[in-house]
PDB file of C-alpha atoms in Angstrom:
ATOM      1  CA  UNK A   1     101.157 101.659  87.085  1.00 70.00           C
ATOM      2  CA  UNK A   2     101.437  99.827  90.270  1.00 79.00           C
ATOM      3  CA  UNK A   3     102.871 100.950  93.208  1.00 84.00           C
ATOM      4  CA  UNK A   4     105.043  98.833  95.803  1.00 88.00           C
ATOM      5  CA  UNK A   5     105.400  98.938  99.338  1.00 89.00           C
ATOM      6  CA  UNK A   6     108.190  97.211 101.324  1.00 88.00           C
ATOM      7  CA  UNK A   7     106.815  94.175 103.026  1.00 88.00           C
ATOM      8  CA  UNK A   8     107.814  91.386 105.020  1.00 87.00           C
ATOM      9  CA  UNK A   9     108.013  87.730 104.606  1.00 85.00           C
ATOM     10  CA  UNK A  10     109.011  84.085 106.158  1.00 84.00           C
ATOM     11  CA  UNK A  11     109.241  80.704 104.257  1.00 83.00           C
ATOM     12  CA  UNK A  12     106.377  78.085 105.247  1.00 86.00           C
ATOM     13  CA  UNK A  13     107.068  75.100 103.582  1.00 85.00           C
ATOM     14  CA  UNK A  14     107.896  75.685  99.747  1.00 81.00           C
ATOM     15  CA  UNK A  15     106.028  78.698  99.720  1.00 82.00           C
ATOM     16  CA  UNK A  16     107.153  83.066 100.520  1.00 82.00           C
ATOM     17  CA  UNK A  17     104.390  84.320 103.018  1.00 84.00           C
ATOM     18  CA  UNK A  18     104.920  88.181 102.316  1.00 86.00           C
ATOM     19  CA  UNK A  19     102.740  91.182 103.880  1.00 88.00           C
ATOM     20  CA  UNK A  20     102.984  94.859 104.141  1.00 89.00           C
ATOM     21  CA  UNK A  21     101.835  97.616 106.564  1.00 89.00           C
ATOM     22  CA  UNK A  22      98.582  98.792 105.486  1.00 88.00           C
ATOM     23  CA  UNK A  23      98.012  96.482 102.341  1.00 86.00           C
ATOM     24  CA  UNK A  24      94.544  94.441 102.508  1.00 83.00           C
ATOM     25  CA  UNK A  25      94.388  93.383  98.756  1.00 82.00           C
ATOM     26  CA  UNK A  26      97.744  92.784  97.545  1.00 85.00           C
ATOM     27  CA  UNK A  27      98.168  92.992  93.462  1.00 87.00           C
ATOM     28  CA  UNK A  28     101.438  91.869  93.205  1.00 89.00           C
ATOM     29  CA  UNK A  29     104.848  90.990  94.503  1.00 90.00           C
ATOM     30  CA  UNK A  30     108.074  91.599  93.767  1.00 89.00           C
ATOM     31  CA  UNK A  31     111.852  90.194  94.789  1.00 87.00           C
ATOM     32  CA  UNK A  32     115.199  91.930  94.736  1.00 85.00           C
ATOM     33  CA  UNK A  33     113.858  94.909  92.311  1.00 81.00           C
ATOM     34  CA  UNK A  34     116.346  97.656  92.230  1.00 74.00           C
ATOM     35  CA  UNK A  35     119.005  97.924  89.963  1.00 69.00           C
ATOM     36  CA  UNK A  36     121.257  97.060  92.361  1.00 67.00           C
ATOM     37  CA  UNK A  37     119.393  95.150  95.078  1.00 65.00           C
ATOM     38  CA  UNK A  38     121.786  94.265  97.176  1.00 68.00           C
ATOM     39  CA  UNK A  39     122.335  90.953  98.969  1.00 69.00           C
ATOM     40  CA  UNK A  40     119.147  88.850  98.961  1.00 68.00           C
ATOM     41  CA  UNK A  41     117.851  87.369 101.552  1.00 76.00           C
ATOM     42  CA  UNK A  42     115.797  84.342  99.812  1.00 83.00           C
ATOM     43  CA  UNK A  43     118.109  81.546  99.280  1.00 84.00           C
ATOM     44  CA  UNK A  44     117.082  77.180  98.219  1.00 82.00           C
ATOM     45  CA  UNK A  45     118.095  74.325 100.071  1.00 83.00           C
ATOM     46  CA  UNK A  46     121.282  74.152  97.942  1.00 91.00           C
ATOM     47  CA  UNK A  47     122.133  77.704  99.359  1.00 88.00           C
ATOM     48  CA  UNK A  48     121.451  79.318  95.826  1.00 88.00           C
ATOM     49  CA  UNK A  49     120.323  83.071  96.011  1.00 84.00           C
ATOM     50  CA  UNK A  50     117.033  82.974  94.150  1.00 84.00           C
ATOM     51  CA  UNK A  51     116.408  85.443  91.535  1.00 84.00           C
ATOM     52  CA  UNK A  52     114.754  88.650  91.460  1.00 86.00           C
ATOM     53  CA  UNK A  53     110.897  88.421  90.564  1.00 87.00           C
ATOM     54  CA  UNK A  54     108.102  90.056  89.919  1.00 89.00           C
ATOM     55  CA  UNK A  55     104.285  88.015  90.161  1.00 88.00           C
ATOM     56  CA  UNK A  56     101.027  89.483  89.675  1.00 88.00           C
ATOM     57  CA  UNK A  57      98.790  88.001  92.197  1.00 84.00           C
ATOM     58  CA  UNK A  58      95.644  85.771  90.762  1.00 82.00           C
ATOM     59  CA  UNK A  59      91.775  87.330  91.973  1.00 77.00           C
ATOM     60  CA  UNK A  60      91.407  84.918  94.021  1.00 72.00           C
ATOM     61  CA  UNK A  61      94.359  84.084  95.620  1.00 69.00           C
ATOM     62  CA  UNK A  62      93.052  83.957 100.044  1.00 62.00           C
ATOM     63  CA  UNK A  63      94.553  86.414 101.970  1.00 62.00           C
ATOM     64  CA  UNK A  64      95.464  85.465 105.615  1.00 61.00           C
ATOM     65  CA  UNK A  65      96.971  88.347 107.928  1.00 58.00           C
ATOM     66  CA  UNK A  66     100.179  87.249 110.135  1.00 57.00           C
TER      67      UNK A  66
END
């Protein structure tokens, strides 16, 4: 199984930019995973919440530290 870390993240452009503490090759990402996540923080232009998600990150996908 995978294991998640909490991370942070800022829009650029259309796309997330997430990190975490200690994370060099990131696997995957998730959004808003809990049961009960709580108010999001992600929102679209129209002011929509997005929905939670969960992406498994492509090989070779470049990583760029903040």
């Amino acid at each position: 199984g995978q294991i998640f870390e909490p991370a942070q993240a800022y829009m650029e452009g259309n796309s997330v930019m997430v990190w975490a503490e200690g994370i060099q090759v990131p696997k995957g990402v998730r959004y808003a995973w809990k049961n009960d996540p709580g108010k999001g923080l992600l929102y679209n232009k129209e002011k929509l919440p997005a929905s939670p998600f969960q992406e498994v990150l492509p090989e070779e996908i470049a990583f760029i530290s903040p």
